[in-house]
Amino acid sequence: WEGLARSADTLVILMATAWIENIVERVLRAGRDPETPAAAIASGTTPRQRVVSAPLAELPARIREAGLRAPTVIVIGEVARFRETLAWFEKRPLFGRRVLVLRAEGQQSELSELLTRRGAEPVPVPLLGFEVAEDREKLARALTTLDRFDWLVFSSANAVRFCAPLLKRPTPAGLRVACIGPATADAARAAGLAVHAVPHGRSLPEELAREMAACAPLRATRALFPHAQRAREDLPRALERRGVRVECVQAYRSFVPAGAGEALRVAIKEGLDAMLLTSPSMVDHLGTLLGERELRELADGLTLACIGPSTAGHLCEYGIQPEVVCERQSDAALVEALEDWFSEHGHGVS
């Protein structure tokens, strides 16, 4: 210990919490100044990171007071003096916030990754499963007679997912494809479809109609709109106002996966700061699992962030007003909007 204490300006000691009193005593006995800057970092580089700074002689007591537990790294030396100046990791708006990520089975990874990069702790609960519509034959008939239509309009990546296997290839030469957002457009391109119209403004249905009209006149054209079991009405209406004859067909339906209710209640019990909602179906399933009263009670203590006015409007039907409504249909935009809200409003973490 004498050699360590005197030979290096900075000491970094791993897994030292349980023996911190003994370690500090030996370093001091070996001649290190009791006022040497020191710090303890627990769960470093994660959303649960906690840091205690103190003069070396006081560090053990500060660690015990703060209740720091392993894994912890101890840093002893002048470099610890810069902790407050360089503490960028903990100063991010979403740092340490537990965010409930309600998504479909297998679709949590991108949103959770975006939250983690910003210092949040994502709590993924798969609240939706998807399967092809009950009347699969009706969907197949519509998709195999696309020569009757001028436009194929998708409002979700899931609609693309369930339609793609039923499409005849190549699609009719004059058929154009419209997608309500970038994620949906990416799914369509991945399925081998050329995308002709994607909205970029705030009023998505109206903007999509404008983008479609920029490609070709819409009056007296026909559009096929494959949708979930609860079809959004704003998109067909926006097209019909421009003279489009819209044929709606159910492409898929959602269900609550086994164990979703238990996973949701565990997440709520452990404490949350925010909840992300990405579709009207998600709101419905949440209401089914919790009931309207419990859903409103949960919402009172959280920051609610929705993708799109359709999801936000559906939440309002339950008597709940979301704090954040992201107009752009993308995970990145939703996380950015949540970060902006916390930057402006603050509040402590759970």
Short mmCIF file of C-alpha atoms in Angstrom, two decimals:
data_model
loop_
_atom_site.label_atom_id
_atom_site.label_comp_id
_atom_site.label_asym_id
_atom_site.label_seq_id
_atom_site.Cartn_x
_atom_site.Cartn_y
_atom_site.Cartn_z
CA TRP A 1 0.00 0.00 0.00
CA GLU A 2 2.89 2.38 0.71
CA GLY A 3 4.20 1.82 -2.80
CA LEU A 4 0.78 2.41 -4.34
CA ALA A 5 0.07 5.49 -2.27
CA ARG A 6 3.37 7.17 -3.18
CA SER A 7 4.11 5.98 -6.71
CA ALA A 8 0.94 7.04 -8.55
CA ASP A 9 -0.86 10.38 -8.71
CA THR A 10 -4.19 8.64 -9.28
CA LEU A 11 -5.44 5.39 -7.76
CA VAL A 12 -8.40 3.55 -9.27
CA ILE A 13 -9.71 0.73 -7.11
CA LEU A 14 -12.41 -1.68 -8.29
CA MET A 15 -15.01 -3.51 -6.20
CA ALA A 16 -13.89 -1.75 -3.03
CA THR A 17 -17.16 -0.78 -1.32
CA ALA A 18 -17.15 -3.53 1.29
CA TRP A 19 -13.54 -2.78 2.30
CA ILE A 20 -13.50 0.99 1.85
CA GLU A 21 -12.68 1.84 5.49
CA ASN A 22 -9.73 -0.55 5.52
CA ILE A 23 -8.46 0.64 2.13
CA VAL A 24 -8.60 4.34 3.02
CA GLU A 25 -6.94 3.69 6.37
CA ARG A 26 -4.02 1.93 4.67
CA VAL A 27 -3.62 4.59 1.99
CA LEU A 28 -3.58 7.33 4.66
CA ARG A 29 -1.15 5.38 6.80
CA ALA A 30 1.11 5.06 3.75
CA GLY A 31 1.36 8.85 3.61
CA ARG A 32 -1.45 10.10 1.36
CA ASP A 33 -2.86 13.51 2.35
CA PRO A 34 -6.29 13.16 4.08
CA GLU A 35 -7.51 16.09 1.96
CA THR A 36 -6.74 14.33 -1.34
CA PRO A 37 -9.80 14.57 -3.63
CA ALA A 38 -11.62 11.25 -3.97
CA ALA A 39 -14.79 9.90 -5.52
CA ALA A 40 -16.87 6.73 -5.57
CA ILE A 41 -18.88 5.86 -8.71
CA ALA A 42 -21.61 3.24 -8.38
CA SER A 43 -23.14 1.59 -11.48
CA GLY A 44 -21.03 3.86 -13.67
CA THR A 45 -22.14 4.71 -17.23
CA THR A 46 -25.65 3.38 -16.59
CA PRO A 47 -28.90 5.27 -15.87
CA ARG A 48 -28.47 4.22 -12.21
CA GLN A 49 -25.07 5.88 -11.87
CA ARG A 50 -24.47 7.62 -8.53
CA VAL A 51 -21.36 9.50 -7.51
CA VAL A 52 -20.07 10.63 -4.12
CA SER A 53 -17.15 13.07 -3.87
CA ALA A 54 -15.24 13.90 -0.69
CA PRO A 55 -11.76 14.41 0.76
CA LEU A 56 -10.12 10.99 1.08
CA ALA A 57 -10.45 10.79 4.87
CA GLU A 58 -14.21 11.45 4.67
CA LEU A 59 -14.98 9.16 1.73
CA PRO A 60 -15.97 6.00 3.69
CA ALA A 61 -18.53 7.90 5.76
CA ARG A 62 -19.97 9.61 2.67
CA ILE A 63 -20.29 6.27 0.87
CA ARG A 64 -22.19 4.75 3.80
CA GLU A 65 -24.44 7.80 4.11
CA ALA A 66 -25.32 7.63 0.42
CA GLY A 67 -25.92 3.89 0.54
CA LEU A 68 -23.70 3.16 -2.46
CA ARG A 69 -23.46 -0.49 -3.39
CA ALA A 70 -21.41 -2.58 -5.77
CA PRO A 71 -20.40 -2.33 -8.52
CA THR A 72 -18.43 0.71 -7.41
CA VAL A 73 -15.17 2.26 -8.60
CA ILE A 74 -13.05 4.35 -6.21
CA VAL A 75 -10.90 7.14 -7.66
CA ILE A 76 -8.26 8.79 -5.46
CA GLY A 77 -6.22 11.73 -6.75
CA GLU A 78 -6.38 15.25 -8.12
CA VAL A 79 -8.39 14.07 -11.14
CA ALA A 80 -11.39 13.58 -8.82
CA ARG A 81 -11.43 17.34 -8.26
CA PHE A 82 -12.81 17.80 -11.79
CA ARG A 83 -15.87 15.66 -11.13
CA GLU A 84 -18.32 18.59 -10.97
CA THR A 85 -16.83 20.27 -14.04
CA LEU A 86 -16.92 17.14 -16.19
CA ALA A 87 -20.16 15.59 -14.91
CA TRP A 88 -21.89 15.74 -18.32
CA PHE A 89 -23.30 12.21 -18.04
CA GLU A 90 -25.63 13.02 -15.16
CA LYS A 91 -26.68 16.44 -16.49
CA ARG A 92 -28.67 15.12 -19.45
CA PRO A 93 -32.43 15.81 -19.18
CA LEU A 94 -33.42 12.13 -19.19
CA PHE A 95 -30.64 10.88 -16.92
CA GLY A 96 -31.90 8.35 -14.38
CA ARG A 97 -35.52 8.59 -15.47
CA ARG A 98 -37.43 5.33 -15.69
CA VAL A 99 -39.48 5.35 -18.88
CA LEU A 100 -42.19 2.78 -19.54
CA VAL A 101 -41.85 1.62 -23.14
CA LEU A 102 -45.13 0.10 -24.28
CA ARG A 103 -44.58 -1.52 -27.63
CA ALA A 104 -45.39 -4.63 -29.62
CA GLU A 105 -43.58 -7.88 -28.96
CA GLY A 106 -40.11 -7.77 -30.46
CA GLN A 107 -40.25 -4.03 -31.21
CA GLN A 108 -38.74 -2.51 -28.06
CA SER A 109 -35.08 -2.48 -29.07
CA GLU A 110 -34.80 0.76 -31.08
CA LEU A 111 -36.80 2.94 -28.70
CA SER A 112 -35.07 1.47 -25.65
CA GLU A 113 -31.67 2.05 -27.24
CA LEU A 114 -32.49 5.69 -27.96
CA LEU A 115 -33.55 6.23 -24.34
CA THR A 116 -30.45 4.52 -22.97
CA ARG A 117 -28.18 6.75 -25.06
CA ARG A 118 -29.77 9.75 -23.36
CA GLY A 119 -29.24 8.37 -19.88
CA ALA A 120 -32.77 7.11 -19.26
CA GLU A 121 -33.64 3.65 -17.99
CA PRO A 122 -36.14 2.07 -20.40
CA VAL A 123 -38.66 -0.32 -18.86
CA PRO A 124 -39.99 -2.34 -21.82
CA VAL A 125 -43.35 -4.06 -21.46
CA PRO A 126 -44.67 -5.83 -24.59
CA LEU A 127 -48.32 -4.83 -24.47
CA LEU A 128 -49.29 -5.75 -28.01
CA GLY A 129 -49.10 -8.78 -30.22
CA PHE A 130 -50.23 -8.70 -33.84
CA GLU A 131 -51.79 -11.26 -36.15
CA VAL A 132 -53.32 -11.17 -39.60
CA ALA A 133 -56.95 -10.04 -39.87
CA GLU A 134 -59.62 -12.65 -39.23
CA ASP A 135 -60.95 -12.21 -42.77
CA ARG A 136 -57.64 -12.92 -44.47
CA GLU A 137 -59.37 -13.81 -47.73
CA LYS A 138 -60.90 -10.35 -48.03
CA LEU A 139 -57.48 -8.78 -47.53
CA ALA A 140 -55.95 -11.13 -50.10
CA ARG A 141 -58.65 -10.30 -52.66
CA ALA A 142 -58.01 -6.58 -52.27
CA LEU A 143 -54.24 -6.96 -52.57
CA THR A 144 -54.36 -9.26 -55.58
CA THR A 145 -56.56 -6.84 -57.53
CA LEU A 146 -54.44 -3.73 -57.09
CA ASP A 147 -54.94 -2.84 -60.74
CA ARG A 148 -58.27 -1.36 -59.57
CA PHE A 149 -56.44 1.24 -57.50
CA ASP A 150 -54.21 4.23 -58.12
CA TRP A 151 -52.77 4.33 -54.60
CA LEU A 152 -51.84 1.87 -51.86
CA VAL A 153 -51.79 3.77 -48.55
CA PHE A 154 -50.05 2.44 -45.43
CA SER A 155 -50.38 4.03 -41.99
CA SER A 156 -48.06 1.66 -40.08
CA ALA A 157 -45.15 -0.70 -40.53
CA ASN A 158 -47.38 -3.50 -39.27
CA ALA A 159 -49.80 -2.92 -42.13
CA VAL A 160 -46.87 -3.36 -44.52
CA ARG A 161 -45.77 -6.48 -42.67
CA PHE A 162 -49.10 -8.26 -43.07
CA CYS A 163 -49.77 -7.07 -46.61
CA ALA A 164 -46.38 -7.76 -48.19
CA PRO A 165 -46.70 -11.59 -48.34
CA LEU A 166 -50.05 -11.27 -50.15
CA LEU A 167 -48.95 -8.85 -52.85
CA LYS A 168 -48.58 -10.04 -56.42
CA ARG A 169 -45.20 -9.17 -57.91
CA PRO A 170 -44.58 -7.07 -59.79
CA THR A 171 -47.23 -4.63 -58.61
CA PRO A 172 -49.26 -2.83 -61.30
CA ALA A 173 -47.17 -0.30 -63.23
CA GLY A 174 -49.38 2.68 -62.42
CA LEU A 175 -49.75 1.95 -58.70
CA ARG A 176 -48.28 4.50 -56.29
CA VAL A 177 -47.49 3.87 -52.63
CA ALA A 178 -48.01 6.40 -49.81
CA CYS A 179 -46.79 5.98 -46.22
CA ILE A 180 -47.77 8.02 -43.17
CA GLY A 181 -44.26 8.23 -41.69
CA PRO A 182 -40.57 7.37 -42.21
CA ALA A 183 -40.70 4.08 -40.29
CA THR A 184 -43.63 2.92 -42.40
CA ALA A 185 -41.84 4.04 -45.56
CA ASP A 186 -38.71 2.12 -44.53
CA ALA A 187 -40.80 -1.01 -44.01
CA ALA A 188 -42.40 -0.60 -47.43
CA ARG A 189 -39.03 -0.18 -49.14
CA ALA A 190 -37.69 -3.23 -47.28
CA ALA A 191 -40.65 -5.15 -48.73
CA GLY A 192 -39.56 -4.14 -52.22
CA LEU A 193 -42.07 -1.34 -52.80
CA ALA A 194 -41.25 2.04 -54.31
CA VAL A 195 -42.60 4.80 -52.04
CA HIS A 196 -43.97 7.89 -53.75
CA ALA A 197 -45.36 10.02 -50.90
CA VAL A 198 -44.33 10.51 -47.24
CA PRO A 199 -45.53 13.47 -45.12
CA HIS A 200 -43.02 15.72 -43.39
CA GLY A 201 -45.27 18.33 -41.76
CA ARG A 202 -47.19 18.43 -38.49
CA SER A 203 -50.70 17.54 -39.74
CA LEU A 204 -49.86 14.10 -41.06
CA PRO A 205 -53.09 13.10 -42.87
CA GLU A 206 -53.42 16.47 -44.60
CA GLU A 207 -49.71 16.57 -45.37
CA LEU A 208 -49.85 13.07 -46.83
CA ALA A 209 -52.77 14.10 -49.03
CA ARG A 210 -50.73 17.10 -50.23
CA GLU A 211 -47.71 14.92 -50.96
CA MET A 212 -49.90 12.51 -52.92
CA ALA A 213 -51.48 15.38 -54.88
CA ALA A 214 -48.00 16.63 -55.76
CA CYS A 215 -47.37 13.30 -57.50
CA ALA A 216 -50.59 13.28 -59.54
CA PRO A 217 -54.10 14.79 -59.42
CA LEU A 218 -56.19 12.97 -56.80
CA ARG A 219 -59.75 13.70 -57.91
CA ALA A 220 -61.58 10.57 -59.08
CA THR A 221 -58.68 8.30 -58.11
CA ARG A 222 -59.01 5.17 -55.96
CA ALA A 223 -56.93 4.24 -52.92
CA LEU A 224 -56.68 1.02 -50.92
CA PHE A 225 -56.12 1.59 -47.20
CA PRO A 226 -55.11 -1.56 -45.22
CA HIS A 227 -55.51 -0.85 -41.50
CA ALA A 228 -55.67 -2.31 -38.00
CA GLN A 229 -58.93 -3.44 -36.43
CA ARG A 230 -59.51 0.13 -35.27
CA ALA A 231 -58.94 2.13 -38.45
CA ARG A 232 -57.87 5.76 -38.12
CA GLU A 233 -60.57 7.93 -39.66
CA ASP A 234 -58.60 11.12 -40.21
CA LEU A 235 -56.54 9.72 -43.07
CA PRO A 236 -59.43 8.44 -45.27
CA ARG A 237 -61.32 11.69 -44.61
CA ALA A 238 -58.38 13.82 -45.69
CA LEU A 239 -58.17 11.87 -48.94
CA GLU A 240 -61.91 11.89 -49.54
CA ARG A 241 -61.96 15.68 -49.22
CA ARG A 242 -59.67 15.73 -52.24
CA GLY A 243 -61.94 13.49 -54.26
CA VAL A 244 -60.27 10.14 -53.60
CA ARG A 245 -62.46 7.05 -53.31
CA VAL A 246 -60.95 5.16 -50.37
CA GLU A 247 -61.52 1.45 -49.85
CA CYS A 248 -60.64 0.33 -46.33
CA VAL A 249 -59.72 -3.27 -45.53
CA GLN A 250 -58.54 -4.71 -42.23
CA ALA A 251 -55.01 -6.09 -42.53
CA TYR A 252 -54.27 -7.11 -38.95
CA ARG A 253 -55.53 -7.07 -35.41
CA SER A 254 -53.86 -6.77 -32.04
CA PHE A 255 -54.04 -8.82 -28.87
CA VAL A 256 -52.57 -8.65 -25.36
CA PRO A 257 -49.64 -11.09 -24.97
CA ALA A 258 -49.67 -13.53 -22.05
CA GLY A 259 -48.05 -12.07 -18.95
CA ALA A 260 -48.38 -8.46 -20.09
CA GLY A 261 -50.61 -7.46 -17.17
CA GLU A 262 -48.21 -8.85 -14.56
CA ALA A 263 -45.19 -7.24 -16.23
CA LEU A 264 -47.01 -3.91 -16.36
CA ARG A 265 -47.92 -3.96 -12.67
CA VAL A 266 -44.36 -4.87 -11.66
CA ALA A 267 -43.04 -1.91 -13.67
CA ILE A 268 -45.55 0.44 -12.05
CA LYS A 269 -44.73 -0.83 -8.55
CA GLU A 270 -41.00 -0.22 -9.06
CA GLY A 271 -41.62 3.43 -9.94
CA LEU A 272 -41.78 5.32 -13.23
CA ASP A 273 -41.19 8.86 -14.48
CA ALA A 274 -42.69 8.71 -17.97
CA MET A 275 -44.66 6.50 -20.33
CA LEU A 276 -44.48 6.33 -24.12
CA LEU A 277 -47.59 5.52 -26.17
CA THR A 278 -47.28 4.85 -29.87
CA SER A 279 -50.74 3.84 -31.12
CA PRO A 280 -54.46 4.03 -30.27
CA SER A 281 -54.43 0.23 -29.86
CA MET A 282 -51.80 0.63 -27.17
CA VAL A 283 -54.09 2.98 -25.27
CA ASP A 284 -56.99 0.54 -25.57
CA HIS A 285 -54.97 -2.40 -24.25
CA LEU A 286 -53.64 -0.30 -21.40
CA GLY A 287 -57.21 0.65 -20.48
CA THR A 288 -58.31 -3.00 -20.68
CA LEU A 289 -55.53 -4.20 -18.38
CA LEU A 290 -55.79 -1.43 -15.78
CA GLY A 291 -59.33 -0.13 -16.11
CA GLU A 292 -60.12 3.52 -16.72
CA ARG A 293 -59.85 4.59 -13.07
CA GLU A 294 -56.46 2.98 -12.46
CA LEU A 295 -55.21 4.25 -15.81
CA ARG A 296 -56.09 7.82 -14.83
CA GLU A 297 -54.40 7.37 -11.45
CA LEU A 298 -51.25 6.11 -13.17
CA ALA A 299 -51.30 9.00 -15.62
CA ASP A 300 -51.52 11.57 -12.80
CA GLY A 301 -48.03 10.69 -11.62
CA LEU A 302 -46.27 10.34 -14.98
CA THR A 303 -45.21 12.36 -17.98
CA LEU A 304 -47.12 10.89 -20.93
CA ALA A 305 -45.67 11.11 -24.43
CA CYS A 306 -47.62 10.08 -27.54
CA ILE A 307 -46.69 9.64 -31.17
CA GLY A 308 -49.17 11.48 -33.35
CA PRO A 309 -52.45 13.30 -32.75
CA SER A 310 -54.42 10.09 -33.31
CA THR A 311 -52.87 8.38 -30.28
CA ALA A 312 -53.12 11.56 -28.20
CA GLY A 313 -56.76 12.03 -29.15
CA HIS A 314 -57.56 8.47 -28.18
CA LEU A 315 -55.92 9.00 -24.79
CA CYS A 316 -58.09 12.10 -24.32
CA GLU A 317 -61.16 9.87 -24.71
CA TYR A 318 -60.13 8.33 -21.38
CA GLY A 319 -60.05 11.78 -19.82
CA ILE A 320 -56.25 11.97 -19.90
CA GLN A 321 -54.26 14.80 -21.48
CA PRO A 322 -50.70 13.84 -22.53
CA GLU A 323 -47.88 16.26 -21.75
CA VAL A 324 -46.03 15.48 -24.98
CA VAL A 325 -47.51 14.95 -28.46
CA CYS A 326 -44.91 14.23 -31.12
CA GLU A 327 -46.20 15.07 -34.58
CA ARG A 328 -43.46 13.20 -36.43
CA GLN A 329 -44.00 9.46 -36.73
CA SER A 330 -40.64 8.17 -35.52
CA ASP A 331 -39.06 6.78 -32.36
CA ALA A 332 -36.21 9.29 -32.53
CA ALA A 333 -38.63 12.21 -32.72
CA LEU A 334 -40.63 10.88 -29.76
CA VAL A 335 -37.55 10.56 -27.54
CA GLU A 336 -36.37 14.01 -28.62
CA ALA A 337 -39.77 15.50 -27.73
CA LEU A 338 -39.67 13.82 -24.30
CA GLU A 339 -36.16 15.14 -23.70
CA ASP A 340 -37.25 18.66 -24.65
CA TRP A 341 -40.16 18.45 -22.21
CA PHE A 342 -37.93 17.41 -19.29
CA SER A 343 -35.39 20.09 -20.24
CA GLU A 344 -38.10 22.70 -19.84
CA HIS A 345 -40.04 21.31 -16.89
CA GLY A 346 -37.43 19.41 -14.88
CA HIS A 347 -38.70 17.45 -11.84
CA GLY A 348 -36.86 14.83 -9.86
CA VAL A 349 -36.48 11.21 -10.88
CA SER A 350 -38.39 8.27 -9.40
#
